[in-house]
Short mmCIF file of C-alpha atoms and ligand atoms in Angstrom, two decimals:
data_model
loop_
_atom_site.label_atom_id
_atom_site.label_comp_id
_atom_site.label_asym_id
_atom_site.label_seq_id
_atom_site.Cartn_x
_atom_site.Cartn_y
_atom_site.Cartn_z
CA UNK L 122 0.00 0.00 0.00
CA UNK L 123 1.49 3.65 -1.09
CA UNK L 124 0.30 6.23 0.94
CA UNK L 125 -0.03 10.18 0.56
CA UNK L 126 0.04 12.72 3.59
CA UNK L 127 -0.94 16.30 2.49
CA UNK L 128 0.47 18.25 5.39
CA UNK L 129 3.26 18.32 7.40
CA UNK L 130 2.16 19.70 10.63
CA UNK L 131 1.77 17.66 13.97
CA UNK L 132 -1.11 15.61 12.73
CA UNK L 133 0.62 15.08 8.88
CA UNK L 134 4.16 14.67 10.34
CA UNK L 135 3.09 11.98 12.80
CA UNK L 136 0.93 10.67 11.05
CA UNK L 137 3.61 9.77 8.31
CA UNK L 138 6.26 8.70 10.22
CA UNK L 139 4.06 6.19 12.16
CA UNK L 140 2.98 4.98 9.16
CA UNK L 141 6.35 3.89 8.03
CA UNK L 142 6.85 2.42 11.30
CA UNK L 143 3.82 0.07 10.40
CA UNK L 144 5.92 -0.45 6.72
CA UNK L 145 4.09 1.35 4.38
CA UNK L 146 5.62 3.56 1.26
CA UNK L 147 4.46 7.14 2.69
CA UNK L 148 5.46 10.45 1.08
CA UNK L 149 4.02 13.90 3.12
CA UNK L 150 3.76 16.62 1.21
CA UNK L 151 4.09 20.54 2.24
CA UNK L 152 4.03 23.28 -0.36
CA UNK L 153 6.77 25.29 2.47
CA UNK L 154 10.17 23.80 0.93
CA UNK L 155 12.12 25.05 3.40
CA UNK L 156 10.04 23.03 5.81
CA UNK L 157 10.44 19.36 3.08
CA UNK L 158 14.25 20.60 2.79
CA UNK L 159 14.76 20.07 6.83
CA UNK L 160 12.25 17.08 7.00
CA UNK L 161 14.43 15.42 4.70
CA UNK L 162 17.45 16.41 6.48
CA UNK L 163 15.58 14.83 9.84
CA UNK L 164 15.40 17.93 11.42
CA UNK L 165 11.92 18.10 12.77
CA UNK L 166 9.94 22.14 12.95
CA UNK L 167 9.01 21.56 16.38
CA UNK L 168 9.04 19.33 19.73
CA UNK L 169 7.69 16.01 19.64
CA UNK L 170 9.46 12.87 21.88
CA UNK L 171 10.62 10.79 19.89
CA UNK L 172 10.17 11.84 16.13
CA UNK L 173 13.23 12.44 15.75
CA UNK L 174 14.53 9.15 15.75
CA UNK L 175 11.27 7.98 13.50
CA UNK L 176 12.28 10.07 11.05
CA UNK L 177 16.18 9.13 11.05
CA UNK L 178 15.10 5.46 10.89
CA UNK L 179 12.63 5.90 7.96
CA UNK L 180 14.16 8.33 5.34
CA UNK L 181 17.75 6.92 5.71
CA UNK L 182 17.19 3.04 6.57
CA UNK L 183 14.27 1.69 6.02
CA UNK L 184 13.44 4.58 2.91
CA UNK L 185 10.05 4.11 3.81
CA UNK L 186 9.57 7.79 4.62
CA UNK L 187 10.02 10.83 2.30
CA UNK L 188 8.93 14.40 1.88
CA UNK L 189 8.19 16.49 -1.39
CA UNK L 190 6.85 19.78 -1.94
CA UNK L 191 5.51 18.79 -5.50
CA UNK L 192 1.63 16.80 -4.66
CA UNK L 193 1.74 16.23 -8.34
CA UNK L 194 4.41 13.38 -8.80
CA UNK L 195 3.61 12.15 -5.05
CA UNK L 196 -0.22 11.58 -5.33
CA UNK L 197 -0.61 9.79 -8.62
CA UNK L 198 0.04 6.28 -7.21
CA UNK L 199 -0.86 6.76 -3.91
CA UNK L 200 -3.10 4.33 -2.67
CA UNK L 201 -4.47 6.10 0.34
CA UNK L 202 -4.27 10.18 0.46
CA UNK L 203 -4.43 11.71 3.87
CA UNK L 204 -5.59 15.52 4.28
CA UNK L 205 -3.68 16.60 7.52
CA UNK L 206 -3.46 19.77 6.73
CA UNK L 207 -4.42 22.66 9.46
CA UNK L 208 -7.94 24.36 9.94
CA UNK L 209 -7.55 26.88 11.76
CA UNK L 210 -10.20 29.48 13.14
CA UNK L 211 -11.27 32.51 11.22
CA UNK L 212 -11.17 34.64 14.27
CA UNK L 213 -14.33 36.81 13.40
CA UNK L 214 -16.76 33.77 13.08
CA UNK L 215 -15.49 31.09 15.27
CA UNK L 216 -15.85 28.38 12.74
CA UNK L 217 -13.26 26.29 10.72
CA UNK L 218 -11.54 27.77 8.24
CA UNK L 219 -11.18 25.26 5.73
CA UNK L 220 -9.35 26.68 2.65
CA UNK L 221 -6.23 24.65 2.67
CA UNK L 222 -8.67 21.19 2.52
CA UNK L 223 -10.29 22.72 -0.30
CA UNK L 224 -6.88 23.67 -2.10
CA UNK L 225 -5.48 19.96 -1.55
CA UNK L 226 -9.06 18.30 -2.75
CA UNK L 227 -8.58 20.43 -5.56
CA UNK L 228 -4.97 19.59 -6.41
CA UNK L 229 -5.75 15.51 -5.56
CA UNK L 230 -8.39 16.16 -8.67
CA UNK L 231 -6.34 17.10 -10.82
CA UNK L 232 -3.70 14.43 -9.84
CA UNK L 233 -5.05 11.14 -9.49
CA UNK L 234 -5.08 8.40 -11.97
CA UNK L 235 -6.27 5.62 -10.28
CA UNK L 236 -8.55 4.45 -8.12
CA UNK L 237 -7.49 5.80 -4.21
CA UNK L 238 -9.64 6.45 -0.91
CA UNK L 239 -9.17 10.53 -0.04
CA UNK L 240 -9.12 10.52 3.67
CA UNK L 241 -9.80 13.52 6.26
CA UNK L 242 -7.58 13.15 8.95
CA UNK L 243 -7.55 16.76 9.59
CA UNK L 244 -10.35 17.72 12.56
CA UNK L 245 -13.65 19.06 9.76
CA UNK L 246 -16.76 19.96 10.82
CA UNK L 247 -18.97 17.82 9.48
CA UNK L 248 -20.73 17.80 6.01
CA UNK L 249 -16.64 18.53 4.84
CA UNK L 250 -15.43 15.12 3.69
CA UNK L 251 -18.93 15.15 1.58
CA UNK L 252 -17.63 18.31 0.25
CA UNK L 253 -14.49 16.95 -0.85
CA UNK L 254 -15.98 14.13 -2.19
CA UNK L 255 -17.84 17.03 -4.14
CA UNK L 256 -15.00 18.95 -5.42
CA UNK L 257 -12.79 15.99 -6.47
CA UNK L 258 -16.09 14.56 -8.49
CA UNK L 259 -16.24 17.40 -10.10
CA UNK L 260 -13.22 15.74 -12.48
CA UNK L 261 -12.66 12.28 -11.48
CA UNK L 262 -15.77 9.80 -12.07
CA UNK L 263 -17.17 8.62 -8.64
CA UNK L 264 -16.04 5.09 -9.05
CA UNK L 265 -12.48 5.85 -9.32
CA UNK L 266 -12.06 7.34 -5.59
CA UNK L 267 -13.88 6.68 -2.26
CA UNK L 268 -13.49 9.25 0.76
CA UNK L 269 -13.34 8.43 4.63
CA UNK L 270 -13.19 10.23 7.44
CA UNK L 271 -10.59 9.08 10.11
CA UNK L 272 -9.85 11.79 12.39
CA UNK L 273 -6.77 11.46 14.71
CA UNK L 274 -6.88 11.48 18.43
CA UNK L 275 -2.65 12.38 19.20
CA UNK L 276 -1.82 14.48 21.97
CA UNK L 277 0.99 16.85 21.57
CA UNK L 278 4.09 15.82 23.93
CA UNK L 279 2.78 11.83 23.71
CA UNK L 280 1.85 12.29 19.53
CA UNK L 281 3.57 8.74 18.37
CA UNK L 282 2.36 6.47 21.73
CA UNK L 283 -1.04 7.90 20.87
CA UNK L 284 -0.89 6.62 17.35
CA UNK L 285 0.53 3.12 18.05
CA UNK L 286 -1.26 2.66 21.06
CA UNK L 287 -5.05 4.56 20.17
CA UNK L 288 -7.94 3.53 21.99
CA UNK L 289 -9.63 2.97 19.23
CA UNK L 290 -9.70 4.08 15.41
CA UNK L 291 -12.95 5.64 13.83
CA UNK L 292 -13.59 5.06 10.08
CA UNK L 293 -16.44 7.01 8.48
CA UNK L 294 -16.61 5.21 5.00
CA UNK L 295 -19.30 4.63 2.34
CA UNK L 296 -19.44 1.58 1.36
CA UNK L 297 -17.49 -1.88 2.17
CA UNK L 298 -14.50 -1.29 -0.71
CA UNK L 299 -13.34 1.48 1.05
CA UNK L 300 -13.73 0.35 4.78
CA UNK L 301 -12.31 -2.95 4.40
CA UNK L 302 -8.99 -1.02 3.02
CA UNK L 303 -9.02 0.95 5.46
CA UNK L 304 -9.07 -1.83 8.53
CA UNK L 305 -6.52 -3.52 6.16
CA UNK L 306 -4.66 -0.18 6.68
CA UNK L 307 -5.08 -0.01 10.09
CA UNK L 308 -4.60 -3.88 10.86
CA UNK L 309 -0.99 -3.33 12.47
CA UNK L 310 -3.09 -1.93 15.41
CA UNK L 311 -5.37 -4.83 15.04
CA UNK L 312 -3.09 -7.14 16.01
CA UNK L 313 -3.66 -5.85 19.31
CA UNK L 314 -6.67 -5.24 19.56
CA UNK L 315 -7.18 -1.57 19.57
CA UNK L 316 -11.08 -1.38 18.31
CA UNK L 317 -11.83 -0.26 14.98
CA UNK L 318 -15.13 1.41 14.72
CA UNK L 319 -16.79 1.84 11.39
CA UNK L 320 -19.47 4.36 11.06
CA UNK L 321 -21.24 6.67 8.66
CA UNK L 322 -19.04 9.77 7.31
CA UNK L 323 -21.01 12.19 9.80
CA UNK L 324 -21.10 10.41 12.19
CA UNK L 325 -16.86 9.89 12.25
CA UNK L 326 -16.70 13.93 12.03
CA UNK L 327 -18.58 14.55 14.81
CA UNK L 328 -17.05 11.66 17.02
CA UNK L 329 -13.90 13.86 16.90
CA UNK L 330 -15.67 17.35 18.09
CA UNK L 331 -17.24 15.62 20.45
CA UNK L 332 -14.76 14.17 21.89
CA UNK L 333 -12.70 17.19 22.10
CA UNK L 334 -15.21 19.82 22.74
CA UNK L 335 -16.48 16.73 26.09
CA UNK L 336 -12.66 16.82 27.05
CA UNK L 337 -12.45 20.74 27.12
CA UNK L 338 -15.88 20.92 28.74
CA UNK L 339 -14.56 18.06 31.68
CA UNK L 340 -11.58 20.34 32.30
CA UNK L 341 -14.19 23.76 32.73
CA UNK L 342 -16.31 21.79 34.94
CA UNK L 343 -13.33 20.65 37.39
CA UNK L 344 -11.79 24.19 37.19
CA UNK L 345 -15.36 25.56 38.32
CA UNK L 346 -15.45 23.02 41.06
CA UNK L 347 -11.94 24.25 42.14
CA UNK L 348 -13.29 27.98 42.40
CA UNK L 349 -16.02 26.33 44.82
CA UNK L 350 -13.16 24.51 46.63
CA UNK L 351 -11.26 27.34 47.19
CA UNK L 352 -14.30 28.92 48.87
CA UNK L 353 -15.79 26.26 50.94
CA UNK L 354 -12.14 25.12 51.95
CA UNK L 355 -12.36 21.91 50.17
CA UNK L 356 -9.36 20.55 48.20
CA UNK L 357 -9.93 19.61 44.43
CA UNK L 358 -7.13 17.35 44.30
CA UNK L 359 -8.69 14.99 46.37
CA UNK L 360 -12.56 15.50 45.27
CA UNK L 361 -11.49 15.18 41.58
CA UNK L 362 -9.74 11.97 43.22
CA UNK L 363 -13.11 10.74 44.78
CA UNK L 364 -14.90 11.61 41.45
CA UNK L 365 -12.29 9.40 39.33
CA UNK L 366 -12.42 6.44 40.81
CA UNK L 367 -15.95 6.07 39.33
CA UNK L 368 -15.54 4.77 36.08
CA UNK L 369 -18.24 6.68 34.35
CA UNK L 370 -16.33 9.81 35.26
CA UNK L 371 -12.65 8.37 35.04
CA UNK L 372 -9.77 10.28 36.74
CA UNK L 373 -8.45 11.72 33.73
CA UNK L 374 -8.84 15.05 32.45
CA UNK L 375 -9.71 16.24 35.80
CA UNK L 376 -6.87 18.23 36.93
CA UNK L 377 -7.89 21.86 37.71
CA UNK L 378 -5.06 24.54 36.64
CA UNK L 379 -5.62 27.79 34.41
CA UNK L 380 -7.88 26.39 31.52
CA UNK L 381 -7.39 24.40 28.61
CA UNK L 382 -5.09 25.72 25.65
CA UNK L 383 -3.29 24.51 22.67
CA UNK L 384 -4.03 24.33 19.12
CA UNK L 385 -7.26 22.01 19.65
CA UNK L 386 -9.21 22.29 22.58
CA UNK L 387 -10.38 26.45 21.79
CA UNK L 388 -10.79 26.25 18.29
CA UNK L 389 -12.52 22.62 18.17
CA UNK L 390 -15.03 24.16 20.58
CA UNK L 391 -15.46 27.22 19.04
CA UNK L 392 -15.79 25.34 15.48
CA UNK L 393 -18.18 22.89 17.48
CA UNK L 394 -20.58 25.74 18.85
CA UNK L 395 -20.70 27.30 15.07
CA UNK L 396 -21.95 23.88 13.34
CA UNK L 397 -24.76 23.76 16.45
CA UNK L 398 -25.34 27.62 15.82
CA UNK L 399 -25.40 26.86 12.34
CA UNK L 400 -27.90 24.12 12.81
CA UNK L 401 -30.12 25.84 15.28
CA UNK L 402 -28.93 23.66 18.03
CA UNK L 403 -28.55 24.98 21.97
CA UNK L 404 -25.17 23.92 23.19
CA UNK L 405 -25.52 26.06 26.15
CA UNK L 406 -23.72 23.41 27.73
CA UNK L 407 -20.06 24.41 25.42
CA UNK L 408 -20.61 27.54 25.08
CA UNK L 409 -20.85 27.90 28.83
CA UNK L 410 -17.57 25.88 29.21
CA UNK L 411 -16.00 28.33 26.39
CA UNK L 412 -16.70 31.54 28.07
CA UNK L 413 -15.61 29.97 31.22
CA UNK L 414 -12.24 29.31 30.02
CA UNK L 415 -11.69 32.52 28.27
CA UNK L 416 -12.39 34.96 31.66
CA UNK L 417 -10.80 32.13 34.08
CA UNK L 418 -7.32 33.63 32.50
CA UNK L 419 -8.24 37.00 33.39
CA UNK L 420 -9.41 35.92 36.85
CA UNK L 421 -6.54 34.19 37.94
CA UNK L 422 -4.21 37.07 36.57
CA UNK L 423 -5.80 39.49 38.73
CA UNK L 424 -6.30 37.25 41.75
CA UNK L 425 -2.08 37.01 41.22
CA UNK L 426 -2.16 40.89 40.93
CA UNK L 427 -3.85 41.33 44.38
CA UNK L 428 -2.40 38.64 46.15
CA UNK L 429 1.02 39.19 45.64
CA UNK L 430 0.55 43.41 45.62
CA UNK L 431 2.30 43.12 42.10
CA UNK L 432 1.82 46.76 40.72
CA UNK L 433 3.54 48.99 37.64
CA UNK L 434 7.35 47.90 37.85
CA UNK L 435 7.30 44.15 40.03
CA UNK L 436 8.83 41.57 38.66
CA UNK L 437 7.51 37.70 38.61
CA UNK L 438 8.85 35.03 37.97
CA UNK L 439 7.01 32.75 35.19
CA UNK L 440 7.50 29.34 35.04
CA UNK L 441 6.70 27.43 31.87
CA UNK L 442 5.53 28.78 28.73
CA UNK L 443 4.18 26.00 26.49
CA UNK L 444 0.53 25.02 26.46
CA UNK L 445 1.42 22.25 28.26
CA UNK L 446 4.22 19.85 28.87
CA UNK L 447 6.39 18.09 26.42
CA UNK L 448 5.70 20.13 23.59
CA UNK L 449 7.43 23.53 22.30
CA UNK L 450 4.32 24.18 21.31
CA UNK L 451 3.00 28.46 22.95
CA UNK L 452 -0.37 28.53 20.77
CA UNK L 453 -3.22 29.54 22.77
CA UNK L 454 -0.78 28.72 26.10
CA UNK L 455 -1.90 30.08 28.80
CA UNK L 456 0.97 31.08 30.58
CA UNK L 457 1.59 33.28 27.84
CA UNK L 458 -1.91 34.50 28.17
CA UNK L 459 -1.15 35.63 32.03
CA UNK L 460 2.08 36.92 30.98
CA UNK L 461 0.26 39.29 27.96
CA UNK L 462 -1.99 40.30 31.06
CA UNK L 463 1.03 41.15 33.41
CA UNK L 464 2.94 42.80 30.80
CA UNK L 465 -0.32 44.97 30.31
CA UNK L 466 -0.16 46.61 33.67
CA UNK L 467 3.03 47.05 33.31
CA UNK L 468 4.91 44.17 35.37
CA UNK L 469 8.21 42.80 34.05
CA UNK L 470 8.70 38.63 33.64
CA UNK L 471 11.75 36.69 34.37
CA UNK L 472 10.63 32.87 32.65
CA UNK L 473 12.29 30.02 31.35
CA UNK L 474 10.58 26.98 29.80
CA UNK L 475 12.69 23.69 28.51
CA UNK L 476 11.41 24.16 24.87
CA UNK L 477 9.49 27.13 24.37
CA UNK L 478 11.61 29.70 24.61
CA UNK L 479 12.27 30.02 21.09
CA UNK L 480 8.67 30.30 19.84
CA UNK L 481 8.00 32.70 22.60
CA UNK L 482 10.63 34.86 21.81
CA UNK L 483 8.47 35.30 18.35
CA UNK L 484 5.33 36.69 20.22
CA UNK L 485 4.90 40.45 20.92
CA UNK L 486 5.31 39.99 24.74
CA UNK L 487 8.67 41.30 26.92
CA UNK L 488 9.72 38.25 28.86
CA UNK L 489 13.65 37.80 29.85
CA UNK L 490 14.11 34.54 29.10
CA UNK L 491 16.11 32.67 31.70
CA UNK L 492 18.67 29.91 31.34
CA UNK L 493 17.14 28.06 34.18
CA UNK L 494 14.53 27.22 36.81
CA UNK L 495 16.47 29.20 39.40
CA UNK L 496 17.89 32.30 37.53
CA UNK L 497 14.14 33.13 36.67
CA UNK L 498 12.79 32.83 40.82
CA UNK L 499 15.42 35.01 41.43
CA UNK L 500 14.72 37.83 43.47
CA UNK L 501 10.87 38.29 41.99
CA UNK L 502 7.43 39.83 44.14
CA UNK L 503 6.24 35.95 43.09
CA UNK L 504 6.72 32.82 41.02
CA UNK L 505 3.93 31.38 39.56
CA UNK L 506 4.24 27.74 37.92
CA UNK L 507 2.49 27.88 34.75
CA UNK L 508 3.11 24.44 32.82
CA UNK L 509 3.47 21.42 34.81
CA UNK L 510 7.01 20.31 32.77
CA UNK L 511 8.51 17.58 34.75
CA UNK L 512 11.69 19.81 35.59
CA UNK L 513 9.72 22.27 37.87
CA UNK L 514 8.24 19.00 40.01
CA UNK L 515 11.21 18.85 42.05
CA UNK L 516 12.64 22.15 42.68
CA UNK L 517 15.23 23.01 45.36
CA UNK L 518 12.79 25.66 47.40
CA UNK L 519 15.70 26.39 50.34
CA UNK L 520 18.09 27.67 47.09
CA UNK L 521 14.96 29.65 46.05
CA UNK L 522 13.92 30.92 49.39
CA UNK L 523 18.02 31.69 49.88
CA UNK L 524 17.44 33.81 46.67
CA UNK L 525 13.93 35.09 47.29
CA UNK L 526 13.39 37.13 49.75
CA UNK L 527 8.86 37.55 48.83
CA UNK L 528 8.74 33.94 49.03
CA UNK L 529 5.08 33.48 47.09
CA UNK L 530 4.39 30.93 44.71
CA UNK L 531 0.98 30.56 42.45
CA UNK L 532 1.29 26.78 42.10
CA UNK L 533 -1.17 26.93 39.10
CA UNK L 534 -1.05 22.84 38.33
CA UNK L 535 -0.77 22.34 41.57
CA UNK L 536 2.29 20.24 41.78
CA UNK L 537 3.32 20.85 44.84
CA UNK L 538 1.94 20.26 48.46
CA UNK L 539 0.79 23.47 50.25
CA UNK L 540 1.99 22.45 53.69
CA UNK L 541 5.49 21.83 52.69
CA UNK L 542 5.73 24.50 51.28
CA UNK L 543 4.63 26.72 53.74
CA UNK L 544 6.41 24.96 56.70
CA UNK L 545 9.65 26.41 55.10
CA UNK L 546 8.35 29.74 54.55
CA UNK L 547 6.51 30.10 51.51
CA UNK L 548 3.13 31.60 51.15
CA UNK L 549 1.30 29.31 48.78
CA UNK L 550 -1.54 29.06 46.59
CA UNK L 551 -2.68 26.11 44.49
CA UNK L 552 -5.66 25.63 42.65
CA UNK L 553 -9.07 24.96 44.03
CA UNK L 554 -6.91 24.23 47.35
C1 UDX U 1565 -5.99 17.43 22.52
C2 UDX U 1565 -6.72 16.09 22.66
O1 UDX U 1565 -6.38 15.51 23.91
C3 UDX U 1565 -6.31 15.16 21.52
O2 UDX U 1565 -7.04 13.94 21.62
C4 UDX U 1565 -6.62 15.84 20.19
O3 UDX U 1565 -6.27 15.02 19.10
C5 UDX U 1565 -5.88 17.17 20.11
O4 UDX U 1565 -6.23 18.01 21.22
P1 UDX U 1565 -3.60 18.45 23.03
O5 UDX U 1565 -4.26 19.74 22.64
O6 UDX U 1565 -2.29 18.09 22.44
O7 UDX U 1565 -4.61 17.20 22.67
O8 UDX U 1565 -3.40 18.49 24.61
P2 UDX U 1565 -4.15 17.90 25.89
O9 UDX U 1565 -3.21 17.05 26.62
O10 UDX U 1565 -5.47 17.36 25.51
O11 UDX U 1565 -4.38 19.26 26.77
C6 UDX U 1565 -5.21 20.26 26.22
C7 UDX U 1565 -5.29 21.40 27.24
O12 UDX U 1565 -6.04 20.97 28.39
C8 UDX U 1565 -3.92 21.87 27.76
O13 UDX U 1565 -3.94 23.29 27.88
C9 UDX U 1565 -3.84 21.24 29.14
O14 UDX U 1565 -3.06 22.02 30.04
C10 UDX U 1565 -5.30 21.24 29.58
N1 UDX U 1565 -5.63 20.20 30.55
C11 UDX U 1565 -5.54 18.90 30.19
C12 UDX U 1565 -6.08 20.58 31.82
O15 UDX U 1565 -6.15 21.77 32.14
N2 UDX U 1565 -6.43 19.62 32.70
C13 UDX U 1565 -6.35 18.29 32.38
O16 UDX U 1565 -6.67 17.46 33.24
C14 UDX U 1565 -5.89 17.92 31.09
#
């Protein structure tokens, strides 16, 4: 089986190199040749563990792997053709924006010569892979292609596990030719039994909002139970531990901190909440969780500002910059968010972050980037933890305290315990504790 990835972004990239790893032919294509000039040099555009290696392995031993900027000469005997390519939202309406997956249905029209399945893999709202299906008809006769949707569930910082270890696979297909390639695809994964669900086109689409925008709405609802914590002098921690154990709820995604980020979670929701607006449909529920997370940013920021006195001139320390840990990956971070805030009323930030730094440096926001943990808690008003990255989880606090004379910390992920803490000197505040 030759396969075709339009896209090389964290879904595409993966997504090709994992596919390799299961021993297929795979080419990804980008139209940025800069970007197919370093892929094929295995130097990766951002921070993934273990990619690296996946790519080493697959362009220069196995030569299962390859990149090109031309979809022409790379789609024309491709068996399977992935769209992976990014949908960002149009800011003004909230929804999708979907012009590069029209561009590459476009270009696969005018490219294939044989019969392939055109798969979505990129998150659409749904009614899009009919849409392709439209456009590429529109030159190709019906019975030379099939389309699927077959979105992808891969969490930055844990992208590759996630693919070779899913919980299960979702295949919207059309008819039995096309889904029984695709479980013959997908039958390295079979082998142990990860479940491979075959449904209607739709149906796959909105499997993947739902999933997302239920994820993003989990972390709202523990985040609002924190706020209650923090007034009734419960501790989160431990109710979102007695909530977990019940496996209807399940202890994941229930860690209270700041709000959800990244390049998913706000714009699948947003995108979500236009295709119910679209559709006359109340999803109070998401919208609720949306607007929850988008003022919780400004709320902790100013609960920071009045808690530590912080006026025009302090200086903070900021721990963490990424959306999250593992990645390099700053969009929609909210550390970043608090430190916009900060820098707004005028309050300078010493931060460091283990990957980050270099995409932060590209935002409009005055941060002195630190070479380490320490440097940056240096002599600060406070030092909030933003991103739980392993490296903060341990920190020397008598070096700090030896170096900080303010001695507050805004444990945001709450990865440290309060008591300790305090008991050598610190004044401390978690989340929801
Ligand atoms: C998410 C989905 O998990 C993944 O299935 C989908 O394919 C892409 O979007 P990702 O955005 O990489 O993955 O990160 P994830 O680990 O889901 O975290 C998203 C946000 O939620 C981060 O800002 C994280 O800090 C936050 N989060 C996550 C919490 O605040 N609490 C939690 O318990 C978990």
């Amino acid at each position: 089986m030759k396969l075709a990835i339009i896209g090389t972004g964290y879904v595409g990239l993966i997504t090709g190199a994992c596919f390799a790893e299961f021993g297929y032919q795979t080419v990804c294509i980008d139209k940025d040749e800069i970007r197919v000039n370093d892929l094929n040099n295995s130097k990766c555009p951002f921070y993934e563990p273990g990619i690296d290696n996946l790519l080493h392995k697959h362009l220069h031993k196995t030569k299962l792997l390859s990149f090109s900027s031309s979809l022409s000469q790379s789609v024309n005997d491709a068996d399977i053709i992935f769209i992976t390519v990014g949908t960002p939202t149009k800011r003004i309406e909230n929804e999708a924006d979907l012009s590069y997956v029209w561009n590459a249905a476009e270009e696969i029209s005018n490219n294939i010569n044989k019969y392939c399945i055109v798969v979505t893999k990129s998150t659409v709202p749904v009614g899009t892979t009919r849409e392709i299906k439209n456009i590429i008809s529109k030159k190709i006769n019906e019975k030379n292609f099939d389309v699927v949707s077959n979105p992808e569930f891969l969490r930055e910082g844990s992208a590759i596990n996630d693919f070779m270890r899913p919980d299960r696979v979702i295949i919207g297909c059309e008819n039995k030719k096309s889904e029984d390639i695709m479980k013959e695809l997908y039958r390295p994964l079979y082998l142990i039994e990860t479940p491979i669900i075959s449904t209607t086109i739709e149906s796959s689409e909105v499997i993947k909002y739902a999933s997302n925008s239920f994820l993003a709405t989990k972390i709202s609802f523990i985040n609002q139970v924190a706020d209650l914590c923090e007034k009734v002098g419960a501790d989160v921690q431990d109710v979102a531990k007695g909530m977990g154990i019940d496996k209807r709820i399940g202890n994941k995604f229930l860690h209270a901190g700041p709000g959800y980020g990244g390049s998913c979670f706000p714009k699948d929701v947003k995108a979500f909440i236009s295709t119910a607006e679209k559709n006359d449909i109340n999803f109070s529920i998401l919208t609720a969780a949306d607007k929850f997370n988008e003022e919780r940013i400004i709320k902790i920021t100013n609960n920071i500002i009045s808690k530590a006195n912080l006026a025009k001139g302090s200086q903070v320390s900021l721990l963490g910059l990424s959306f999250k840990p593992n990645t390099d990956d700053i969009r929609d971070s909210t550390s970043l968010k608090i430190a916009k805030l900060l820098q707004n009323k005028g309050i300078t930030i010493k931060s460091y972050d283990p990957e980050a730094m270099d995409n932060a440096k590209k935002e409009n926001i005055e941060l002195i980037l630190c070479s380490n943990a320490y440097e940056a808690c240096e002599d600060t008003k406070v030092i909030i933890i933003g991103t739980e990255w392993n490296e903060f989880r341990a920190l020397d606090f008598l070096k700090i305290k030896s170096a900080n004379r303010n001695r507050v910390i805004f444990d945001l992920r709450n990865i440290y315990n309060a008591k300790e803490l305090r008991d050598i000197g610190f004044q401390y505040f978690g989340t929801g504790t």
